[in-house]
CSV table of C-alpha atoms and ligand atoms in Angstrom, one decimal:
chain,number,residue,atom,x,y,z
A,1,MET,CA,0.0,-0.1,0.1
A,2,SER,CA,1.6,3.0,-1.1
A,3,GLN,CA,-0.4,5.9,1.4
A,4,ASN,CA,1.0,8.9,2.1
A,5,LYS,CA,3.7,8.7,-0.3
A,6,LYS,CA,4.7,12.1,-1.8
A,7,ALA,CA,4.3,12.1,-5.9
A,8,LEU,CA,6.0,14.8,-8.1
A,9,VAL,CA,4.5,15.1,-11.1
A,10,THR,CA,6.4,17.7,-13.7
A,11,GLY,CA,4.3,18.8,-16.8
A,12,ILE,CA,0.9,18.5,-14.9
A,13,THR,CA,-1.3,20.5,-17.7
A,14,GLY,CA,-0.2,18.1,-20.3
A,15,GLN,CA,-2.0,15.4,-21.4
A,16,ASP,CA,0.0,12.3,-19.6
A,17,GLY,CA,0.8,14.1,-16.2
A,18,ALA,CA,-3.6,14.5,-15.6
A,19,TRP,CA,-3.8,10.6,-16.6
A,20,LEU,CA,-0.7,9.8,-14.0
A,21,SER,CA,-2.4,12.3,-11.3
A,22,LYS,CA,-5.6,10.6,-11.4
A,23,LEU,CA,-3.8,6.9,-10.9
A,24,LEU,CA,-1.7,8.0,-8.2
A,25,ILE,CA,-4.2,10.0,-6.6
A,26,ASP,CA,-6.7,6.5,-6.5
A,27,LYS,CA,-3.7,4.7,-5.0
A,28,GLY,CA,-3.3,7.4,-2.1
A,29,TYR,CA,-0.5,9.2,-3.0
A,30,GLU,CA,0.0,13.1,-2.2
A,31,VAL,CA,0.6,14.5,-5.5
A,32,TYR,CA,2.3,17.7,-6.5
A,33,GLY,CA,1.9,18.9,-9.9
A,34,ALA,CA,4.4,20.9,-11.0
A,35,SER,CA,3.5,23.6,-14.1
A,36,ARG,CA,4.9,27.2,-15.5
A,37,ARG,CA,3.7,30.0,-14.2
A,38,ASN,CA,1.1,31.1,-16.8
A,39,SER,CA,-1.3,33.8,-17.2
A,40,ASN,CA,-4.0,31.2,-18.3
A,41,ARG,CA,-3.1,27.8,-16.7
A,42,ASN,CA,-4.9,24.7,-18.6
A,43,MET,CA,-6.2,22.9,-15.9
A,44,TYR,CA,-8.7,21.0,-18.3
A,45,GLY,CA,-7.3,17.2,-18.2
A,46,LEU,CA,-7.5,17.9,-13.6
A,47,LYS,CA,-10.9,19.2,-14.3
A,48,TYR,CA,-12.4,16.5,-16.6
A,49,LEU,CA,-10.8,13.7,-14.5
A,50,GLY,CA,-12.3,15.1,-10.9
A,51,ILE,CA,-9.2,15.9,-9.5
A,52,GLU,CA,-8.4,19.6,-9.9
A,53,ASP,CA,-8.8,20.0,-6.0
A,54,LYS,CA,-7.1,17.1,-5.2
A,55,VAL,CA,-3.5,18.2,-6.6
A,56,LYS,CA,-1.5,20.7,-5.4
A,57,ILE,CA,-0.2,23.0,-7.6
A,58,VAL,CA,3.6,24.6,-7.5
A,59,ASP,CA,5.3,26.7,-9.9
A,60,PHE,CA,8.2,25.0,-11.9
A,61,ASP,CA,10.2,25.6,-15.0
A,62,LEU,CA,12.5,23.2,-16.4
A,63,LEU,CA,14.5,26.0,-17.5
A,64,ASP,CA,15.5,27.4,-13.9
A,65,TYR,CA,18.0,25.3,-11.5
A,66,SER,CA,17.2,27.5,-8.5
A,67,ASN,CA,13.7,26.8,-8.3
A,68,ILE,CA,13.5,22.9,-9.5
A,69,HIS,CA,16.3,23.0,-6.4
A,70,ASP,CA,13.9,24.8,-4.1
A,71,VAL,CA,10.6,22.8,-5.2
A,72,ILE,CA,12.2,19.3,-5.0
A,73,THR,CA,14.0,20.3,-1.7
A,74,SER,CA,11.2,21.4,-0.1
A,75,ILE,CA,8.7,18.9,-1.1
A,76,GLN,CA,11.4,15.8,-0.8
A,77,PRO,CA,9.4,13.5,-2.7
A,78,ASP,CA,9.3,9.8,-3.2
A,79,GLU,CA,9.2,9.8,-6.3
A,80,ILE,CA,9.4,11.9,-9.6
A,81,TYR,CA,7.6,11.9,-12.8
A,82,ASN,CA,9.3,14.1,-15.0
A,83,LEU,CA,6.5,14.4,-18.0
A,84,ALA,CA,7.3,17.9,-18.8
A,85,ALA,CA,8.9,18.9,-22.0
A,86,GLN,CA,8.5,20.9,-25.1
A,87,SER,CA,7.0,17.7,-26.8
A,88,PHE,CA,5.9,18.9,-30.0
A,89,VAL,CA,8.2,17.5,-32.8
A,90,ALA,CA,7.7,19.8,-35.5
A,91,ALA,CA,7.6,22.7,-32.8
A,92,SER,CA,11.4,21.3,-31.5
A,93,PHE,CA,12.3,22.3,-35.6
A,94,LYS,CA,11.1,26.0,-35.4
A,95,GLN,CA,12.7,26.4,-31.6
A,96,PRO,CA,15.6,23.6,-31.2
A,97,ILE,CA,17.6,25.6,-28.6
A,98,SER,CA,14.7,26.3,-26.2
A,99,THR,CA,13.5,22.5,-27.1
A,100,SER,CA,17.3,21.4,-26.1
A,101,MET,CA,17.5,22.9,-22.7
A,102,ILE,CA,14.1,22.3,-21.6
A,103,ASP,CA,13.9,18.8,-22.9
A,104,GLY,CA,17.5,17.5,-22.3
A,105,ILE,CA,19.5,19.7,-19.6
A,106,GLY,CA,16.1,20.4,-18.0
A,107,VAL,CA,16.7,16.5,-17.0
A,108,ALA,CA,20.4,17.0,-16.1
A,109,TYR,CA,19.1,19.3,-13.6
A,110,ILE,CA,16.7,16.9,-11.7
A,111,LEU,CA,18.9,14.3,-12.0
A,112,ASP,CA,22.2,16.4,-10.4
A,113,ILE,CA,19.6,17.4,-7.6
A,114,VAL,CA,18.2,14.5,-6.9
A,115,LYS,CA,22.1,13.1,-6.7
A,116,THR,CA,23.1,15.9,-4.1
A,117,PHE,CA,20.1,16.2,-2.0
A,118,LEU,CA,17.8,13.8,-1.9
A,119,PRO,CA,19.7,10.5,-3.5
A,120,LYS,CA,16.5,8.1,-2.4
A,121,THR,CA,14.1,9.9,-4.3
A,122,LYS,CA,13.0,7.6,-7.5
A,123,ILE,CA,13.0,9.5,-11.2
A,124,TYR,CA,10.9,8.5,-13.7
A,125,GLN,CA,11.8,10.0,-17.2
A,126,ALA,CA,9.5,10.4,-20.2
A,127,SER,CA,12.1,8.8,-23.1
A,128,THR,CA,10.1,8.3,-26.4
A,129,SER,CA,10.0,6.5,-29.3
A,130,GLU,CA,11.2,9.3,-31.5
A,131,LEU,CA,14.8,8.3,-30.6
A,132,TYR,CA,14.1,5.3,-32.7
A,133,GLY,CA,13.7,8.0,-35.5
A,134,LYS,CA,15.2,6.4,-38.6
A,135,VAL,CA,14.5,2.9,-37.5
A,136,GLN,CA,17.6,0.5,-37.5
A,137,GLU,CA,15.0,-2.5,-36.5
A,138,THR,CA,11.3,-3.3,-36.7
A,139,PRO,CA,10.1,-3.6,-34.4
A,140,GLN,CA,11.6,-1.3,-31.8
A,141,THR,CA,12.9,-2.8,-28.2
A,142,GLU,CA,15.0,-1.7,-25.7
A,143,LYS,CA,18.6,-3.0,-27.1
A,144,THR,CA,17.1,-1.4,-30.6
A,145,PRO,CA,20.0,1.2,-31.6
A,146,LEU,CA,19.0,4.9,-31.8
A,147,TYR,CA,18.5,7.2,-34.8
A,148,PRO,CA,16.5,10.4,-33.4
A,149,ARG,CA,15.2,12.5,-36.2
A,150,SER,CA,14.3,16.5,-34.7
A,151,PRO,CA,15.8,18.2,-32.5
A,152,TYR,CA,13.2,16.7,-30.0
A,153,GLY,CA,14.4,13.4,-30.3
A,154,VAL,CA,18.1,14.0,-30.4
A,155,ALA,CA,17.2,16.3,-27.0
A,156,LYS,CA,15.4,13.2,-25.4
A,157,GLN,CA,18.2,11.1,-26.7
A,158,TYR,CA,20.4,13.5,-24.1
A,159,ALA,CA,17.9,13.1,-21.4
A,160,HIS,CA,18.0,9.3,-21.6
A,161,TRP,CA,21.2,8.6,-21.3
A,162,MET,CA,22.2,10.9,-19.0
A,163,MET,CA,19.2,9.2,-17.0
A,164,ILE,CA,21.1,5.8,-17.5
A,165,ASN,CA,24.2,7.6,-16.6
A,166,TYR,CA,23.6,8.7,-13.5
A,167,ARG,CA,22.2,5.0,-12.3
A,168,GLU,CA,24.9,3.6,-13.4
A,169,SER,CA,27.5,6.0,-11.8
A,170,TYR,CA,25.7,7.0,-8.7
A,171,ASP,CA,22.9,4.7,-7.8
A,172,ILE,CA,20.3,6.6,-8.6
A,173,PHE,CA,17.1,5.1,-8.8
A,174,ALA,CA,16.4,6.4,-12.5
A,175,THR,CA,14.0,4.5,-14.9
A,176,CYS,CA,13.2,5.3,-18.5
A,177,GLY,CA,10.0,4.4,-20.1
A,178,ILE,CA,10.5,4.6,-23.6
A,179,LEU,CA,6.7,4.9,-24.5
A,180,PHE,CA,5.4,5.1,-28.0
A,181,ASN,CA,2.5,7.9,-29.0
A,182,HIS,CA,-0.2,7.4,-26.8
A,183,GLU,CA,-3.3,9.6,-27.5
A,184,SER,CA,-6.5,10.4,-25.8
A,185,GLU,CA,-9.4,12.8,-25.1
A,186,LEU,CA,-7.1,15.1,-23.3
A,187,ARG,CA,-4.5,15.2,-26.0
A,188,GLY,CA,-3.7,18.0,-27.3
A,189,LYS,CA,-5.0,19.3,-30.5
A,190,GLU,CA,-1.7,19.8,-32.4
A,191,PHE,CA,-1.4,16.4,-32.4
A,192,VAL,CA,-2.4,14.6,-35.2
A,193,THR,CA,-5.2,12.2,-33.9
A,194,ARG,CA,-7.0,15.2,-31.9
A,195,LYS,CA,-6.4,17.5,-34.9
A,196,ILE,CA,-8.7,14.7,-36.9
A,197,THR,CA,-11.0,13.5,-33.9
A,198,ASP,CA,-11.8,17.4,-33.6
A,199,HIS,CA,-12.0,18.1,-37.1
A,200,VAL,CA,-14.5,15.2,-37.7
A,201,ALA,CA,-16.3,15.8,-34.5
A,202,LYS,CA,-17.1,19.6,-35.8
A,203,TYR,CA,-17.5,18.3,-39.3
A,204,SER,CA,-20.1,15.6,-37.9
A,205,LEU,CA,-22.4,18.9,-36.3
A,206,GLY,CA,-22.3,21.5,-39.3
A,207,ASN,CA,-19.0,22.9,-39.7
A,208,LYS,CA,-17.9,20.9,-43.6
A,209,ALA,CA,-14.5,22.6,-43.7
A,210,GLU,CA,-11.9,20.3,-45.5
A,211,LEU,CA,-9.0,18.3,-43.0
A,212,ARG,CA,-5.8,19.8,-44.0
A,213,ILE,CA,-3.3,17.2,-43.3
A,214,GLY,CA,0.5,16.7,-43.6
A,215,ASN,CA,1.9,13.6,-44.6
A,216,LEU,CA,-0.5,10.8,-45.1
A,217,ASP,CA,1.9,7.6,-45.3
A,218,SER,CA,3.6,8.5,-41.9
A,219,SER,CA,2.6,5.8,-39.8
A,220,ARG,CA,2.4,5.4,-35.8
A,221,ASP,CA,2.0,2.6,-32.8
A,222,TRP,CA,-0.7,4.4,-31.3
A,223,GLY,CA,-2.1,3.6,-27.8
A,224,TYR,CA,-4.2,5.0,-25.4
A,225,ALA,CA,-2.5,7.5,-22.7
A,226,LYS,CA,-4.8,6.1,-19.6
A,227,ASP,CA,-3.2,2.4,-20.0
A,228,TYR,CA,0.2,3.5,-20.8
A,229,VAL,CA,0.1,5.7,-17.2
A,230,GLU,CA,0.1,2.4,-15.2
A,231,GLY,CA,3.0,1.4,-17.3
A,232,MET,CA,5.0,4.6,-15.9
A,233,TYR,CA,3.7,3.4,-12.7
A,234,MET,CA,5.0,-0.1,-12.4
A,235,MET,CA,8.2,0.9,-13.4
A,236,MET,CA,9.0,2.7,-10.6
A,237,GLN,CA,7.5,0.3,-8.3
A,238,HIS,CA,9.7,-2.6,-9.8
A,239,GLU,CA,12.7,-3.1,-7.4
A,240,THR,CA,15.6,-1.8,-9.7
A,241,PRO,CA,15.8,0.9,-12.3
A,242,ASP,CA,15.5,0.0,-16.0
A,243,THR,CA,14.4,1.0,-19.1
A,244,PHE,CA,11.1,-0.3,-20.8
A,245,VAL,CA,9.2,0.6,-23.9
A,246,LEU,CA,5.5,0.7,-24.0
A,247,ALA,CA,4.1,0.3,-27.2
A,248,THR,CA,1.0,-1.8,-28.4
A,249,GLY,CA,2.7,-3.5,-31.3
A,250,GLU,CA,0.6,-2.6,-34.4
A,251,THR,CA,1.1,0.4,-36.8
A,252,HIS,CA,-1.4,2.2,-38.8
A,253,SER,CA,-0.8,5.4,-41.2
A,254,ILE,CA,-2.5,8.5,-40.2
A,255,ARG,CA,-4.5,7.7,-43.8
A,256,ASP,CA,-5.8,5.1,-41.4
A,257,PHE,CA,-6.2,6.9,-38.9
A,258,THR,CA,-8.4,9.2,-40.8
A,259,ASN,CA,-10.5,6.9,-42.3
A,260,TYR,CA,-11.5,5.2,-38.2
A,261,SER,CA,-12.1,8.6,-37.5
A,262,PHE,CA,-14.7,9.1,-40.0
A,263,ASN,CA,-15.8,5.7,-39.3
A,264,ALA,CA,-16.9,6.9,-36.3
A,265,ILE,CA,-19.2,9.2,-37.8
A,266,ASN,CA,-20.6,6.8,-40.2
A,267,VAL,CA,-18.8,8.1,-43.3
A,268,GLU,CA,-16.6,6.4,-45.3
A,269,VAL,CA,-13.5,8.0,-46.8
A,270,ARG,CA,-12.3,7.5,-50.8
A,271,TRP,CA,-9.1,8.0,-51.3
A,272,GLU,CA,-7.9,9.3,-54.6
A,273,GLY,CA,-4.3,10.3,-56.1
A,274,LYS,CA,-0.7,10.6,-55.1
A,275,GLY,CA,1.3,12.4,-52.7
A,276,VAL,CA,0.2,16.3,-52.5
A,277,GLU,CA,-2.7,15.6,-54.8
A,278,GLU,CA,-4.3,13.0,-52.0
A,279,LYS,CA,-7.5,13.8,-52.0
A,280,GLY,CA,-10.3,12.1,-49.3
A,281,TYR,CA,-13.8,12.0,-50.5
A,282,ASP,CA,-17.3,10.9,-49.0
A,283,SER,CA,-18.0,7.9,-50.8
A,284,LYS,CA,-21.4,8.2,-51.1
A,285,THR,CA,-21.7,12.2,-52.0
A,286,GLY,CA,-18.5,12.7,-53.6
A,287,GLU,CA,-17.8,15.9,-51.3
A,288,LEU,CA,-14.2,16.7,-50.4
A,289,LEU,CA,-13.1,16.1,-47.0
A,290,VAL,CA,-9.4,15.6,-47.1
A,291,VAL,CA,-6.8,17.6,-48.7
A,292,VAL,CA,-2.7,17.4,-47.9
A,293,ASP,CA,-1.2,20.4,-47.2
A,294,PRO,CA,3.0,20.8,-47.5
A,295,SER,CA,3.3,23.3,-44.8
A,296,TYR,CA,3.0,20.8,-42.4
A,297,PHE,CA,5.4,18.4,-43.9
A,298,ARG,CA,8.4,18.2,-41.4
A,299,PRO,CA,12.3,18.9,-42.6
A,300,ALA,CA,12.9,15.4,-41.5
A,301,GLU,CA,10.2,12.6,-41.0
A,302,VAL,CA,10.4,9.8,-38.7
A,303,ASP,CA,8.4,7.2,-41.8
A,304,ILE,CA,7.1,4.3,-39.0
A,305,LEU,CA,7.4,3.4,-36.0
A,306,THR,CA,6.6,-0.3,-34.1
A,307,GLY,CA,7.2,-1.2,-30.6
A,308,ASP,CA,7.6,-4.6,-29.0
A,309,ALA,CA,6.6,-4.0,-25.4
A,310,SER,CA,7.5,-7.7,-24.8
A,311,LYS,CA,10.1,-6.8,-21.8
A,312,ALA,CA,7.2,-4.3,-19.9
A,313,LYS,CA,5.2,-7.6,-20.6
A,314,LYS,CA,7.5,-10.0,-18.9
A,315,VAL,CA,9.1,-8.0,-15.7
A,316,LEU,CA,6.3,-6.1,-14.9
A,317,GLY,CA,2.7,-7.6,-16.2
A,318,TRP,CA,1.8,-4.4,-18.1
A,319,GLU,CA,0.1,-4.6,-21.4
A,320,PRO,CA,-2.0,-2.6,-23.3
A,321,LYS,CA,-6.1,-3.3,-22.8
A,322,THR,CA,-7.2,-0.5,-25.4
A,323,LYS,CA,-7.4,-1.1,-29.5
A,324,LEU,CA,-6.8,1.5,-32.0
A,325,ASP,CA,-10.9,1.6,-33.0
A,326,GLN,CA,-11.8,2.1,-29.5
A,327,LEU,CA,-9.6,4.5,-28.8
A,328,VAL,CA,-10.5,6.5,-31.8
A,329,LYS,CA,-14.3,6.6,-30.4
A,330,ILE,CA,-13.2,7.6,-27.4
A,331,MET,CA,-11.8,10.5,-28.8
A,332,VAL,CA,-14.6,11.3,-31.4
A,333,GLU,CA,-17.5,10.8,-29.1
A,334,HIS,CA,-15.5,12.9,-26.7
A,335,ASP,CA,-15.3,16.0,-29.1
A,336,ILE,CA,-18.8,15.7,-30.4
A,337,LYS,CA,-19.5,16.6,-26.8
A,338,LEU,CA,-16.8,18.9,-26.2
A,339,ASN,CA,-18.1,20.8,-29.6
A,340,SER,CA,-21.4,20.4,-29.1
B,1,NAP,P1,2.3,17.4,-23.1
B,1,NAP,O1,0.5,16.9,-23.3
B,1,NAP,O2,2.5,18.3,-24.4
B,1,NAP,O3,2.3,18.1,-21.9
B,1,NAP,C1,3.8,18.6,-21.7
B,1,NAP,C2,3.7,19.8,-20.7
B,1,NAP,O4,5.1,20.0,-20.2
B,1,NAP,C3,2.9,20.5,-20.3
B,1,NAP,O5,2.4,20.6,-18.7
B,1,NAP,C4,3.9,21.8,-20.5
B,1,NAP,O6,3.3,22.4,-19.8
B,1,NAP,C5,5.1,21.0,-19.8
B,1,NAP,N1,6.1,21.9,-19.9
B,1,NAP,C6,6.8,22.3,-21.1
B,1,NAP,N2,7.6,23.4,-21.2
B,1,NAP,C7,7.9,23.1,-19.8
B,1,NAP,C8,9.0,23.7,-19.1
B,1,NAP,N3,9.8,24.7,-19.4
B,1,NAP,N4,8.7,23.7,-17.7
B,1,NAP,C9,8.0,22.9,-16.9
B,1,NAP,N5,6.8,22.5,-17.5
B,1,NAP,C10,7.1,22.4,-19.0
B,1,NAP,O7,2.7,16.2,-23.5
B,1,NAP,P2,2.3,14.2,-23.0
B,1,NAP,O8,1.7,14.2,-24.4
B,1,NAP,O9,1.6,14.5,-21.9
B,1,NAP,O10,3.8,13.7,-22.7
B,1,NAP,C11,4.4,13.9,-21.5
B,1,NAP,C12,5.5,13.4,-21.5
B,1,NAP,O11,6.1,11.8,-22.6
B,1,NAP,C13,6.2,14.4,-22.3
B,1,NAP,O12,7.5,14.9,-21.5
B,1,NAP,C14,6.5,13.9,-24.0
B,1,NAP,O13,8.2,14.4,-24.6
B,1,NAP,C15,6.7,12.6,-23.5
B,1,NAP,N6,6.2,11.7,-24.5
B,1,NAP,C16,4.9,11.6,-25.3
B,1,NAP,C17,4.5,10.6,-25.8
B,1,NAP,C18,2.7,10.7,-26.7
B,1,NAP,O14,2.8,9.8,-27.4
B,1,NAP,N7,2.2,11.6,-25.6
B,1,NAP,C19,5.2,9.5,-26.1
B,1,NAP,C20,6.4,9.2,-25.5
B,1,NAP,C21,6.9,10.3,-24.8
B,1,NAP,P3,2.5,24.1,-20.5
B,1,NAP,O15,1.4,23.8,-20.4
B,1,NAP,O16,2.9,25.0,-19.5
B,1,NAP,O17,3.1,24.1,-21.9
B,2,G4F,O1,0.9,13.2,-33.8
B,2,G4F,P1,2.2,13.9,-34.1
B,2,G4F,O2,2.7,15.7,-34.0
B,2,G4F,O3,2.9,12.9,-32.9
B,2,G4F,P2,4.8,12.6,-33.1
B,2,G4F,O4,5.5,13.4,-34.3
B,2,G4F,O5,4.9,11.3,-33.5
B,2,G4F,O6,5.2,12.8,-31.6
B,2,G4F,C1,4.3,12.7,-30.4
B,2,G4F,O7,4.7,11.4,-30.1
B,2,G4F,C2,6.0,10.9,-29.8
B,2,G4F,C3,6.2,9.1,-29.5
B,2,G4F,O8,6.9,9.1,-30.5
B,2,G4F,C4,5.9,11.6,-28.7
B,2,G4F,F1,7.3,11.8,-28.1
B,2,G4F,C5,6.2,13.2,-28.7
B,2,G4F,O9,6.3,14.0,-28.0
B,2,G4F,C6,4.7,13.3,-29.2
B,2,G4F,O10,4.0,13.4,-28.6
B,2,G4F,O11,2.8,13.2,-35.5
B,2,G4F,C7,2.6,12.2,-35.9
B,2,G4F,C8,2.8,11.8,-37.6
B,2,G4F,C9,4.3,12.7,-37.7
B,2,G4F,O12,4.8,11.6,-38.9
B,2,G4F,C10,3.5,13.6,-39.2
B,2,G4F,O13,4.4,14.2,-39.9
B,2,G4F,O14,1.7,12.4,-37.9
B,2,G4F,C11,2.2,13.2,-39.3
B,2,G4F,N1,1.2,14.2,-39.5
B,2,G4F,C12,0.5,14.5,-41.0
B,2,G4F,N2,-0.3,15.2,-40.8
B,2,G4F,C13,1.2,15.3,-38.6
B,2,G4F,C14,0.1,16.2,-39.4
B,2,G4F,N3,1.4,15.5,-37.7
B,2,G4F,C15,0.6,16.7,-36.8
B,2,G4F,N4,0.9,17.1,-35.9
B,2,G4F,N5,-0.2,17.5,-37.8
B,2,G4F,C16,-0.9,17.1,-39.5
B,2,G4F,O15,-1.4,17.5,-39.7
């Protein structure tokens, strides 16, 4: 029983921060939610999950060593879940330096503060399947060589190896979850899945604008965020710090995800053309639904990701529970309610 344990969750206003805090609160943890000072903090996720009044919010910025030091040493958490990041890959090409500072150096700050002041505190780092980038083998496991393809991926690789280095050098409980894409009704709307489900929801409510999308051929291994935060928690309860992949093992293209989303409102998409000329039409009415917009293409793309989570299954007993069609349905139904 983990009653009275204290957890510091960074990135509390993000998708995973909300889902993980709900899980920790249900387990009896005292949860401190770390969030950047902001004129209008996004508390939608915490409200949606009914825990807004149960999380203690603390001002926290991964760019500020003294702030991180004060937060960690005053709370003295048993567990730190570092979920905060500039997490949008496309933005990392436009803001490579700040992304490197937040997603890379910010993690080094946490590690060094824990090593110096609270060496018994466990740390979880949100590593990512973007580390595999231009994939060197399929499916990807904990042993697959890394080849990141964006400033985001490169910064996360630095953080990932700093975690391993502190684990090996100083006996810090520093655990990394290499999570493949996970989505939910709390996903930010700039990410492709939520962009699509939000669009389809608005379309079903009468807004007939076309969906403007980037690379339709790109493929991802998508799971449900609610399942994945269970894996994070399990990693932190394991007797030793380690690195684990969480994934479904199934890969679908952006085109597939678009099909599933329109299917959720009983619309079948018929695809015609190739490359930037490809278009999606309503198969019954012939109405134009989807066009390719090259402004969403990235300078370097991660074409396809497929994870192998056998180690997490064998060692932790973790398995994803939600299939992609169920996930799409949850997201589209949520977005229809939200837009109504
Ligand atoms: P998200 O929704 O984008 O949330 C990111 C959080 O980081 C937000 O709360 C944001 O706060 C905070 N943040 C950004 N810059 C910060 C800074 N300088 N100081 C403190 N907080 C800062 O991301 P997510 O989807 O929940 O993902 C959680 C973590 O897992 C991220 O590290 C991400 O890179 C990683 N990851 C995600 C996936 C996925 O598929 N979702 C897969 C693998 C790894 P604001 O509200 O102030 O912007
Ligand atoms: O939804 P995305 O922006 O997610 P991406 O780049 O895979 O990154 C997410 O997952 C990572 C785990 O692998 C996390 F580490 C990261 O923090 C984030 O959560 O894009 C997915 C794919 C890309 O190939 C992109 O080029 O969708 C393609 N895409 C096509 N059209 C689009 C669009 N992406 C966005 N965001 N918007 C489009 O219109």
